[in-house]
mmCIF file of C-alpha atoms in Angstrom:
data_model
loop_
_atom_site.group_PDB
_atom_site.id
_atom_site.type_symbol
_atom_site.label_atom_id
_atom_site.label_comp_id
_atom_site.label_asym_id
_atom_site.label_seq_id
_atom_site.Cartn_x
_atom_site.Cartn_y
_atom_site.Cartn_z
ATOM 1 C CA MET A 1 0.032 0.114 -0.112
ATOM 2 C CA THR A 2 1.513 3.263 -1.112
ATOM 3 C CA SER A 3 1.836 6.222 1.287
ATOM 4 C CA ILE A 4 2.414 8.862 -1.541
ATOM 5 C CA GLY A 5 -0.297 9.913 -3.945
ATOM 6 C CA ARG A 6 0.861 11.393 -7.423
ATOM 7 C CA ALA A 7 -0.848 13.623 -10.012
ATOM 8 C CA ARG A 8 0.334 15.948 -12.752
ATOM 9 C CA ALA A 9 -1.121 19.059 -14.413
ATOM 10 C CA ARG A 10 0.729 21.268 -16.892
ATOM 11 C CA GLY A 11 4.083 20.347 -15.730
ATOM 12 C CA ILE A 12 3.492 20.502 -11.940
ATOM 13 C CA GLU A 13 3.889 17.181 -10.192
ATOM 14 C CA THR A 14 1.777 16.995 -6.925
ATOM 15 C CA LEU A 15 3.113 14.565 -4.347
ATOM 16 C CA SER A 16 0.646 13.823 -1.490
ATOM 17 C CA LEU A 17 1.495 12.414 1.907
ATOM 18 C CA ASP A 18 -1.265 9.871 2.083
ATOM 19 C CA SER A 19 -1.228 7.897 5.342
ATOM 20 C CA PRO A 20 -4.008 9.682 7.304
ATOM 21 C CA ALA A 21 -4.254 6.847 9.830
ATOM 22 C CA THR A 22 -0.986 7.943 11.180
ATOM 23 C CA ARG A 23 -1.568 11.573 10.473
ATOM 24 C CA ASN A 24 1.146 11.318 7.683
ATOM 25 C CA ALA A 25 3.741 10.629 10.389
ATOM 26 C CA LEU A 26 7.401 9.997 9.042
ATOM 27 C CA SER A 27 7.604 6.265 9.015
ATOM 28 C CA ALA A 28 10.482 4.414 7.468
ATOM 29 C CA SER A 29 8.239 3.453 4.515
ATOM 30 C CA LEU A 30 6.775 6.874 3.823
ATOM 31 C CA VAL A 31 10.379 8.463 3.906
ATOM 32 C CA ALA A 32 11.470 5.858 1.415
ATOM 33 C CA GLU A 33 8.491 6.243 -0.944
ATOM 34 C CA LEU A 34 8.765 10.002 -0.915
ATOM 35 C CA ALA A 35 12.503 9.956 -1.709
ATOM 36 C CA ASP A 36 11.848 7.547 -4.576
ATOM 37 C CA ALA A 37 9.151 9.768 -6.076
ATOM 38 C CA LEU A 38 11.374 12.881 -5.740
ATOM 39 C CA THR A 39 14.228 11.000 -7.522
ATOM 40 C CA GLU A 40 11.860 10.239 -10.423
ATOM 41 C CA CYS A 41 10.514 13.853 -10.590
ATOM 42 C CA GLY A 42 14.066 15.132 -10.594
ATOM 43 C CA LYS A 43 14.955 13.096 -13.707
ATOM 44 C CA ASP A 44 11.680 13.828 -15.656
ATOM 45 C CA ALA A 45 12.047 16.596 -18.072
ATOM 46 C CA ASP A 46 8.286 17.128 -18.254
ATOM 47 C CA VAL A 47 8.179 18.114 -14.500
ATOM 48 C CA ARG A 48 8.657 21.922 -14.124
ATOM 49 C CA ALA A 49 7.982 22.002 -10.364
ATOM 50 C CA ILE A 50 6.719 19.847 -7.448
ATOM 51 C CA VAL A 51 4.080 20.470 -5.086
ATOM 52 C CA LEU A 52 4.308 18.482 -1.691
ATOM 53 C CA THR A 53 0.899 18.322 -0.070
ATOM 54 C CA HIS A 54 -1.177 15.928 2.044
ATOM 55 C CA THR A 55 -4.460 14.051 2.581
ATOM 56 C CA GLY A 56 -6.416 14.357 5.896
ATOM 57 C CA ASN A 57 -6.393 17.324 8.309
ATOM 58 C CA THR A 58 -2.577 16.844 9.178
ATOM 59 C CA PHE A 59 0.389 17.690 6.738
ATOM 60 C CA CYS A 60 2.701 15.731 8.726
ATOM 61 C CA ALA A 61 2.842 14.708 12.472
ATOM 62 C CA GLY A 62 6.463 14.289 12.704
ATOM 63 C CA ALA A 63 8.347 11.073 13.289
ATOM 64 C CA ASP A 64 6.250 7.877 13.499
ATOM 65 C CA LEU A 65 7.060 6.813 16.966
ATOM 66 C CA ARG A 66 6.096 3.226 16.199
ATOM 67 C CA ASP A 67 8.082 2.897 12.998
ATOM 68 C CA PRO A 68 10.603 5.753 13.068
ATOM 69 C CA PRO A 69 13.033 6.184 10.050
ATOM 70 C CA PRO A 70 16.706 6.033 10.663
ATOM 71 C CA PRO A 71 18.008 9.525 11.380
ATOM 72 C CA GLU A 72 20.269 9.122 8.358
ATOM 73 C CA ALA A 73 17.251 8.541 6.141
ATOM 74 C CA LEU A 74 15.448 11.595 7.298
ATOM 75 C CA VAL A 75 18.661 13.670 6.639
ATOM 76 C CA ALA A 76 18.902 12.292 3.350
ATOM 77 C CA LEU A 77 15.278 13.142 2.507
ATOM 78 C CA LEU A 78 15.564 16.772 3.712
ATOM 79 C CA ARG A 79 18.896 17.151 1.567
ATOM 80 C CA GLN A 80 17.199 15.716 -1.324
ATOM 81 C CA ILE A 81 14.242 18.257 -1.149
ATOM 82 C CA VAL A 82 16.753 20.978 -0.986
ATOM 83 C CA ASP A 83 18.952 19.595 -3.832
ATOM 84 C CA VAL A 84 16.316 18.269 -6.258
ATOM 85 C CA PRO A 85 16.768 20.406 -9.536
ATOM 86 C CA LYS A 86 13.107 21.427 -9.358
ATOM 87 C CA PRO A 87 11.372 24.038 -7.372
ATOM 88 C CA LEU A 88 9.583 22.349 -4.589
ATOM 89 C CA VAL A 89 6.421 24.162 -3.070
ATOM 90 C CA ALA A 90 4.639 22.841 0.141
ATOM 91 C CA ARG A 91 0.979 23.138 0.256
ATOM 92 C CA VAL A 92 -0.580 22.830 3.850
ATOM 93 C CA THR A 93 -4.248 22.763 4.794
ATOM 94 C CA GLY A 94 -3.859 21.416 8.297
ATOM 95 C CA HIS A 95 -1.447 20.664 11.209
ATOM 96 C CA VAL A 96 2.309 20.442 11.074
ATOM 97 C CA ARG A 97 4.253 19.117 13.858
ATOM 98 C CA ALA A 98 8.059 18.444 14.730
ATOM 99 C CA GLY A 99 9.791 16.661 11.649
ATOM 100 C CA GLY A 100 6.914 17.936 9.406
ATOM 101 C CA LEU A 101 8.369 21.397 9.875
ATOM 102 C CA GLY A 102 11.677 20.124 8.601
ATOM 103 C CA LEU A 103 9.804 19.223 5.357
ATOM 104 C CA LEU A 104 8.447 22.652 5.005
ATOM 105 C CA ALA A 105 11.757 24.368 5.701
ATOM 106 C CA ALA A 106 13.478 22.156 3.180
ATOM 107 C CA CYS A 107 10.934 23.197 0.430
ATOM 108 C CA ASP A 108 11.869 26.286 -1.646
ATOM 109 C CA MET A 109 8.411 27.795 -0.823
ATOM 110 C CA ALA A 110 5.540 26.969 1.354
ATOM 111 C CA ALA A 111 1.851 28.073 1.491
ATOM 112 C CA ALA A 112 -0.751 27.387 4.125
ATOM 113 C CA SER A 113 -4.379 27.776 4.735
ATOM 114 C CA ALA A 114 -5.222 30.321 7.606
ATOM 115 C CA GLY A 115 -6.455 27.555 9.948
ATOM 116 C CA SER A 116 -3.143 25.596 9.829
ATOM 117 C CA THR A 117 -1.163 25.220 12.924
ATOM 118 C CA PHE A 118 2.460 24.488 13.748
ATOM 119 C CA ALA A 119 4.664 23.334 16.739
ATOM 120 C CA PHE A 120 8.023 21.915 17.454
ATOM 121 C CA THR A 121 6.942 19.177 19.985
ATOM 122 C CA GLU A 122 10.258 17.516 20.230
ATOM 123 C CA VAL A 123 11.151 18.854 23.759
ATOM 124 C CA ARG A 124 7.756 17.619 25.109
ATOM 125 C CA ILE A 125 8.731 13.994 24.374
ATOM 126 C CA GLY A 126 12.231 14.319 25.587
ATOM 127 C CA VAL A 127 14.214 14.893 22.343
ATOM 128 C CA ALA A 128 15.344 17.898 20.219
ATOM 129 C CA PRO A 129 14.738 19.242 16.784
ATOM 130 C CA ALA A 130 18.047 18.143 15.590
ATOM 131 C CA VAL A 131 18.222 16.978 11.986
ATOM 132 C CA ILE A 132 15.432 19.266 10.992
ATOM 133 C CA SER A 133 17.597 22.239 12.160
ATOM 134 C CA LEU A 134 19.736 21.724 8.904
ATOM 135 C CA PRO A 135 17.258 23.566 6.835
ATOM 136 C CA LEU A 136 15.497 25.563 9.539
ATOM 137 C CA LEU A 137 18.296 27.565 11.125
ATOM 138 C CA LEU A 138 19.164 29.449 7.974
ATOM 139 C CA ARG A 139 15.582 30.148 6.883
ATOM 140 C CA THR A 140 13.760 31.233 9.855
ATOM 141 C CA ASP A 141 13.840 33.916 12.456
ATOM 142 C CA PRO A 142 16.434 32.890 15.127
ATOM 143 C CA ARG A 143 14.470 34.650 18.049
ATOM 144 C CA ALA A 144 11.212 33.000 17.159
ATOM 145 C CA LEU A 145 12.884 29.755 16.587
ATOM 146 C CA ALA A 146 14.355 29.822 20.077
ATOM 147 C CA ARG A 147 10.920 30.427 21.619
ATOM 148 C CA TYR A 148 9.125 27.591 19.739
ATOM 149 C CA TYR A 149 11.986 24.955 19.896
ATOM 150 C CA LEU A 150 12.327 25.517 23.708
ATOM 151 C CA THR A 151 8.498 25.657 24.606
ATOM 152 C CA GLY A 152 6.828 23.472 22.038
ATOM 153 C CA GLU A 153 4.122 26.069 21.959
ATOM 154 C CA ARG A 154 1.725 25.907 19.005
ATOM 155 C CA PHE A 155 1.432 28.899 16.583
ATOM 156 C CA ASP A 156 -0.718 29.751 13.715
ATOM 157 C CA ALA A 157 -0.130 30.383 9.933
ATOM 158 C CA THR A 158 0.235 34.158 10.152
ATOM 159 C CA GLU A 159 3.144 33.676 12.796
ATOM 160 C CA ALA A 160 4.637 31.025 10.627
ATOM 161 C CA THR A 161 4.693 33.576 7.796
ATOM 162 C CA ARG A 162 6.216 36.208 9.883
ATOM 163 C CA VAL A 163 9.076 33.964 11.028
ATOM 164 C CA GLY A 164 9.875 32.785 7.552
ATOM 165 C CA LEU A 165 8.563 29.125 7.919
ATOM 166 C CA LEU A 166 5.859 29.986 5.224
ATOM 167 C CA THR A 167 6.034 32.051 2.141
ATOM 168 C CA THR A 168 2.358 32.967 2.300
ATOM 169 C CA ALA A 169 -0.808 32.088 4.203
ATOM 170 C CA ALA A 170 -4.272 32.716 3.008
ATOM 171 C CA GLU A 171 -7.969 31.551 3.591
ATOM 172 C CA ASP A 172 -7.877 29.773 0.260
ATOM 173 C CA VAL A 173 -4.346 28.295 -0.261
ATOM 174 C CA ASP A 174 -4.964 27.192 -3.790
ATOM 175 C CA GLU A 175 -5.765 30.736 -4.808
ATOM 176 C CA ALA A 176 -2.576 31.939 -3.020
ATOM 177 C CA LEU A 177 -0.627 29.350 -4.974
ATOM 178 C CA GLU A 178 -2.034 30.325 -8.375
ATOM 179 C CA PRO A 179 0.511 33.164 -9.249
ATOM 180 C CA ILE A 180 3.494 31.059 -7.800
ATOM 181 C CA LEU A 181 2.597 28.054 -9.912
ATOM 182 C CA ASP A 182 1.933 30.328 -13.031
ATOM 183 C CA GLY A 183 5.307 31.857 -12.534
ATOM 184 C CA LEU A 184 7.022 28.490 -12.489
ATOM 185 C CA ARG A 185 5.215 27.290 -15.580
ATOM 186 C CA ARG A 186 6.436 30.472 -17.315
ATOM 187 C CA SER A 187 10.175 29.994 -16.267
ATOM 188 C CA ALA A 188 12.764 28.189 -18.317
ATOM 189 C CA PRO A 189 13.645 24.775 -16.763
ATOM 190 C CA GLU A 190 17.481 25.129 -16.854
ATOM 191 C CA ALA A 191 17.200 28.677 -15.434
ATOM 192 C CA LEU A 192 14.923 27.500 -12.596
ATOM 193 C CA ALA A 193 17.454 24.702 -11.754
ATOM 194 C CA GLU A 194 20.451 27.124 -11.627
ATOM 195 C CA THR A 195 18.469 29.803 -9.724
ATOM 196 C CA LYS A 196 17.463 27.108 -7.126
ATOM 197 C CA ARG A 197 21.177 26.169 -6.815
ATOM 198 C CA LEU A 198 22.079 29.791 -6.068
ATOM 199 C CA LEU A 199 19.352 29.821 -3.272
ATOM 200 C CA THR A 200 20.102 26.522 -1.680
ATOM 201 C CA ALA A 201 24.029 26.705 -1.768
ATOM 202 C CA ARG A 202 24.389 27.755 1.905
ATOM 203 C CA VAL A 203 21.773 25.396 3.206
ATOM 204 C CA LEU A 204 23.592 22.462 1.455
ATOM 205 C CA GLU A 205 26.925 23.715 2.991
ATOM 206 C CA THR A 206 25.075 23.400 6.401
ATOM 207 C CA PHE A 207 24.146 19.704 5.519
ATOM 208 C CA ASP A 208 27.728 18.879 4.508
ATOM 209 C CA ARG A 209 29.167 20.456 7.694
ATOM 210 C CA ASP A 210 26.641 19.536 10.433
ATOM 211 C CA ALA A 211 24.664 16.493 9.260
ATOM 212 C CA ALA A 212 26.830 13.812 10.866
ATOM 213 C CA ASP A 213 26.845 15.643 14.288
ATOM 214 C CA LEU A 214 23.132 16.263 14.294
ATOM 215 C CA THR A 215 22.396 12.649 13.173
ATOM 216 C CA ALA A 216 24.384 11.500 16.202
ATOM 217 C CA LEU A 217 22.587 13.738 18.513
ATOM 218 C CA SER A 218 19.272 12.627 17.331
ATOM 219 C CA ALA A 219 20.028 8.999 17.692
ATOM 220 C CA ARG A 220 21.471 9.489 21.192
ATOM 221 C CA LEU A 221 18.419 11.400 22.305
ATOM 222 C CA PHE A 222 15.860 8.952 20.935
ATOM 223 C CA ALA A 223 17.682 6.166 22.683
ATOM 224 C CA SER A 224 17.545 7.987 26.135
ATOM 225 C CA ALA A 225 15.477 7.295 29.187
ATOM 226 C CA GLN A 226 13.731 10.630 28.864
ATOM 227 C CA ALA A 227 12.717 10.017 25.321
ATOM 228 C CA ARG A 228 11.458 6.481 26.197
ATOM 229 C CA GLU A 229 9.306 8.107 28.946
ATOM 230 C CA GLY A 230 8.203 10.968 26.736
ATOM 231 C CA MET A 231 7.201 8.659 23.846
ATOM 232 C CA THR A 232 5.259 6.264 26.251
ATOM 233 C CA ALA A 233 3.437 9.152 27.760
ATOM 234 C CA PHE A 234 2.546 10.439 24.346
ATOM 235 C CA LEU A 235 1.190 7.122 23.292
ATOM 236 C CA GLU A 236 -0.614 6.668 26.519
ATOM 237 C CA ARG A 237 -2.021 10.268 26.455
ATOM 238 C CA ARG A 238 -0.689 11.326 29.617
ATOM 239 C CA ASP A 239 1.805 13.918 30.847
ATOM 240 C CA PRO A 240 5.470 12.552 31.006
ATOM 241 C CA ALA A 241 6.984 12.147 34.640
ATOM 242 C CA TRP A 242 8.872 15.486 34.456
ATOM 243 C CA VAL A 243 6.042 17.794 34.016
ATOM 244 C CA VAL A 244 5.798 20.111 37.092
#
């Protein structure tokens, strides 16, 4: 059973995270399937740009705690989104949590409906937003990131736009995306690829410099006693032991 839906219209390939039963959590299989789809799109001359969206009311709930991908696989997926030679636009009409925010930050542009919500919930289950920091730290407001990383608070689409996580937010996300997708369709493919390369060079340098350390940090934290308590509490729908 596939976890990635695919459709194409006038050169725009839409990839949909399609595992609503798990709130599109990043399982090992979903990460692998999305990586394969991106590889195919990157090689397809008929694909001008890629839209990454979702089914259900959650874009992505973060890592699948029952079937998490290896940290190396998530790093590779985020780097692939940044590096694929096609503009990649996220389309959100729902909730985004933890690792899902890494997907948004890795995309070249992101649009969300006004009712969408966002939260870095890692600290609340005893881990840290380690590998997703690779695209996030360079692309979002550092003061805002400090607040939301450290508190796990939920914030709305207006705030997500203000801090640089989103390109735009609107009541009708598809209406907001129309001029963006029209612009991409009017742009020369090689020019788009080279322009994206200009925009992503520093982000890719961050991956090359920091990926190994952040992958090791993520693996260490996920194996910790605090993470075991945090994840158990989350699955049992109770507060973890450290809440005061």
